[in-house]
Amino acid sequence: MTERLDGTVALVTGASSGIGEATARVLAAQGAAVVVAARRKGRLDALVADIGAAGGTALAVEADVTDRAQATALVERTVAELGRLDTLVNNAGVMLLGPIVDAPIEEWDRMVALNVQGLLACAHAALPHLLAAAEDSPRRVADMVNISSVAGRVPRLGSGVYNLTKHGVGAFSESLRQEVTKRHVRVSLVEPGAVDTELASHVREEVQGAMRKRFADVERMQAEDIADAITYIVTRPRRVAINEVLIRPTEQEG
Ligand SMILES: NC(=O)c1ccc[n+]([C@@H]2O[C@H](COP(=O)([O-])OP(=O)(O)OC[C@H]3O[C@@H](n4cnc5c(N)ncnc54)[C@H](OP(=O)(O)O)[C@@H]3O)[C@@H](O)[C@H]2O)c1
């Protein structure tokens, strides 16, 4: 039942590492022309070269999506250069864990700026194009995949503001889903548990210890495992919308 993505255009934010990078590779392998966006242009250029060598099409765009003008310009450049936008993977995110009391408040600002406002800016700019793609593309369907987390379902001591941002992503996604689903824009929420990426490396050293302890006996997922779930979502036939995917390492209990 898998429908290939030939002739479609996908935009993946946070594609310079981890889940975004892995997702860009598989969407390109499925035939989509993929715009890869993040701040580290060198890594995006290397990814574009890899995708090209594998026979795919990709374009690197340096963008800090916490700057609304850059987020808007990213979407507009996608459409200007590749002609359309069928799939947005709203993936860029940061996880700065730690207790709420005495937290460096700029960490909260960074999480809200990227996980909430950055995601919203990309969604806002992309929606007119996704709605247009759902009307006039050969597949007559378009996708917005928003990357949340288990932390978007389960609040935990020590991840309060990350929980806040990811719960917000879940609430926004479900409201938007109801608004646009009859127009065949599918809004999907992906909620991974622990994945082996750079994400945890940005957590303060004094908080890292507790994290390492929590996941000491857990074999974490690979970025490709999440990319696989995203690919499943966006390659369903028009009549099928995968609204939500909660995906944990087998050994992760909570
Ligand atoms: N890893 C996990 O265990 C896990 C679990 C649940 C959910 N998630 C979610 O999965 C998503 C991807 O995370 P990951 O695990 O793949 O981590 P990652 O390897 O750290 O990737 C994060 C990506 O976001 C980009 N980014 C950061 N700030 C940005 C900005 N201001 N503008 C544009 N891009 C920016 C980074 O690139 P640059 O630094 O080059 O900009 C990088 O490409 C996040 O939303 C995260 O919350 C991850």
Short mmCIF file of N, CA and C and ligand atoms in Angstrom, two decimals, residues 14-19 38-40 63-66 91-93 114 147-149 162 166 192-195 197-199 202, ligand 1:
data_model
loop_
_atom_site.label_atom_id
_atom_site.label_comp_id
_atom_site.label_asym_id
_atom_site.label_seq_id
_atom_site.Cartn_x
_atom_site.Cartn_y
_atom_site.Cartn_z
N GLY A 14 15.61 21.03 11.01
CA GLY A 14 16.51 20.30 11.91
C GLY A 14 17.12 19.10 11.22
N ALA A 15 17.52 19.29 9.96
CA ALA A 15 18.00 18.15 9.15
C ALA A 15 19.51 18.00 9.18
N SER A 16 20.21 18.79 9.99
CA SER A 16 21.68 18.68 10.00
C SER A 16 22.17 17.55 10.90
N SER A 17 21.25 16.90 11.63
CA SER A 17 21.66 15.76 12.47
C SER A 17 20.42 14.96 12.86
N GLY A 18 20.67 13.81 13.48
CA GLY A 18 19.63 13.03 14.15
C GLY A 18 18.43 12.67 13.28
N ILE A 19 17.26 12.81 13.86
CA ILE A 19 16.02 12.37 13.24
C ILE A 19 15.76 13.10 11.91
N ALA A 38 18.55 23.88 8.58
CA ALA A 38 19.10 23.97 9.94
C ALA A 38 20.08 25.13 9.92
N ARG A 39 20.83 25.29 11.02
CA ARG A 39 21.80 26.39 11.05
C ARG A 39 23.18 25.96 10.56
N ARG A 40 23.54 24.68 10.72
CA ARG A 40 24.90 24.23 10.34
C ARG A 40 24.93 23.86 8.87
N ALA A 63 18.91 28.06 7.88
CA ALA A 63 17.83 28.85 8.48
C ALA A 63 17.77 28.61 9.97
N ASP A 64 17.62 29.71 10.71
CA ASP A 64 17.31 29.62 12.14
C ASP A 64 15.82 29.86 12.26
N VAL A 65 15.07 28.79 12.52
CA VAL A 65 13.60 28.93 12.45
C VAL A 65 13.01 29.62 13.68
N THR A 66 13.86 29.98 14.66
CA THR A 66 13.34 30.79 15.76
C THR A 66 13.14 32.24 15.31
N ASN A 91 10.57 19.33 12.63
CA ASN A 91 11.37 18.45 13.49
C ASN A 91 12.35 19.19 14.40
N ALA A 92 12.82 20.38 13.99
CA ALA A 92 13.87 21.06 14.78
C ALA A 92 13.39 21.24 16.22
N GLY A 93 14.25 20.86 17.16
CA GLY A 93 13.86 20.99 18.56
C GLY A 93 15.07 20.92 19.46
N LEU A 114 12.17 27.65 19.96
CA LEU A 114 12.34 26.68 18.88
C LEU A 114 11.18 25.68 18.83
N ILE A 147 6.99 16.84 15.19
CA ILE A 147 7.72 15.93 16.08
C ILE A 147 7.58 16.41 17.52
N SER A 148 6.87 15.63 18.28
CA SER A 148 6.74 15.88 19.71
C SER A 148 7.67 14.92 20.44
N SER A 149 7.16 14.22 21.45
CA SER A 149 8.00 13.35 22.29
C SER A 149 7.09 12.59 23.24
N TYR A 162 10.31 21.46 28.96
CA TYR A 162 10.29 20.61 27.74
C TYR A 162 8.91 19.96 27.62
N LYS A 166 6.28 20.38 24.40
CA LYS A 166 5.84 19.23 23.60
C LYS A 166 4.35 18.95 23.79
N PRO A 192 8.47 10.33 19.96
CA PRO A 192 9.51 9.33 20.25
C PRO A 192 9.88 9.30 21.73
N GLY A 193 10.30 8.12 22.19
CA GLY A 193 11.05 8.00 23.44
C GLY A 193 12.51 8.24 23.14
N ALA A 194 13.40 7.61 23.90
CA ALA A 194 14.83 7.93 23.78
C ALA A 194 15.43 7.47 22.45
N VAL A 195 16.02 8.41 21.74
CA VAL A 195 16.67 8.14 20.45
C VAL A 195 18.14 8.56 20.58
N THR A 197 20.74 10.41 19.54
CA THR A 197 21.09 11.57 18.69
C THR A 197 21.89 12.56 19.54
N GLU A 198 22.13 13.74 18.96
CA GLU A 198 22.87 14.79 19.69
C GLU A 198 22.02 15.48 20.75
N LEU A 199 20.71 15.22 20.75
CA LEU A 199 19.77 16.03 21.54
C LEU A 199 20.19 16.18 23.01
N HIS A 202 23.10 18.63 24.75
CA HIS A 202 22.97 20.05 25.09
C HIS A 202 22.51 20.28 26.53
N1 LIG B 1 16.50 12.18 20.61
C1 LIG B 1 15.46 11.89 21.38
O1 LIG B 1 15.56 11.09 22.33
C2 LIG B 1 14.12 12.52 21.10
C3 LIG B 1 13.02 12.02 21.78
C4 LIG B 1 11.79 12.63 21.57
C5 LIG B 1 11.65 13.68 20.71
N2 LIG B 1 12.74 14.16 20.05
C6 LIG B 1 12.55 15.32 19.17
O2 LIG B 1 13.09 15.04 17.91
C7 LIG B 1 13.44 16.26 17.25
C8 LIG B 1 14.83 16.11 16.62
O3 LIG B 1 15.77 15.90 17.63
P1 LIG B 1 17.03 14.92 17.49
O4 LIG B 1 16.91 13.91 18.55
O5 LIG B 1 17.21 14.52 16.09
O6 LIG B 1 18.19 15.93 17.98
P2 LIG B 1 19.41 16.66 17.24
O7 LIG B 1 20.29 15.66 16.58
O8 LIG B 1 19.99 17.56 18.28
O9 LIG B 1 18.69 17.51 16.10
C9 LIG B 1 18.12 18.77 16.33
C10 LIG B 1 18.12 19.53 15.03
O10 LIG B 1 17.49 20.81 15.23
C11 LIG B 1 18.31 21.77 14.60
N3 LIG B 1 18.13 23.10 15.21
C12 LIG B 1 18.46 23.47 16.46
N4 LIG B 1 18.18 24.77 16.64
C13 LIG B 1 17.67 25.21 15.46
C14 LIG B 1 17.21 26.47 15.00
N5 LIG B 1 17.19 27.54 15.81
N6 LIG B 1 16.76 26.58 13.72
C15 LIG B 1 16.77 25.50 12.90
N7 LIG B 1 17.20 24.29 13.28
C16 LIG B 1 17.64 24.16 14.55
C17 LIG B 1 19.72 21.26 14.76
O11 LIG B 1 20.58 21.77 13.74
P3 LIG B 1 21.51 23.07 13.87
O12 LIG B 1 22.15 23.03 15.23
O13 LIG B 1 22.47 22.87 12.74
O14 LIG B 1 20.61 24.26 13.66
C18 LIG B 1 19.52 19.78 14.49
O15 LIG B 1 19.51 19.53 13.11
C19 LIG B 1 13.34 17.35 18.32
O16 LIG B 1 12.14 18.07 18.15
C20 LIG B 1 13.30 16.57 19.62
O17 LIG B 1 12.61 17.25 20.64
C21 LIG B 1 13.98 13.59 20.21
#
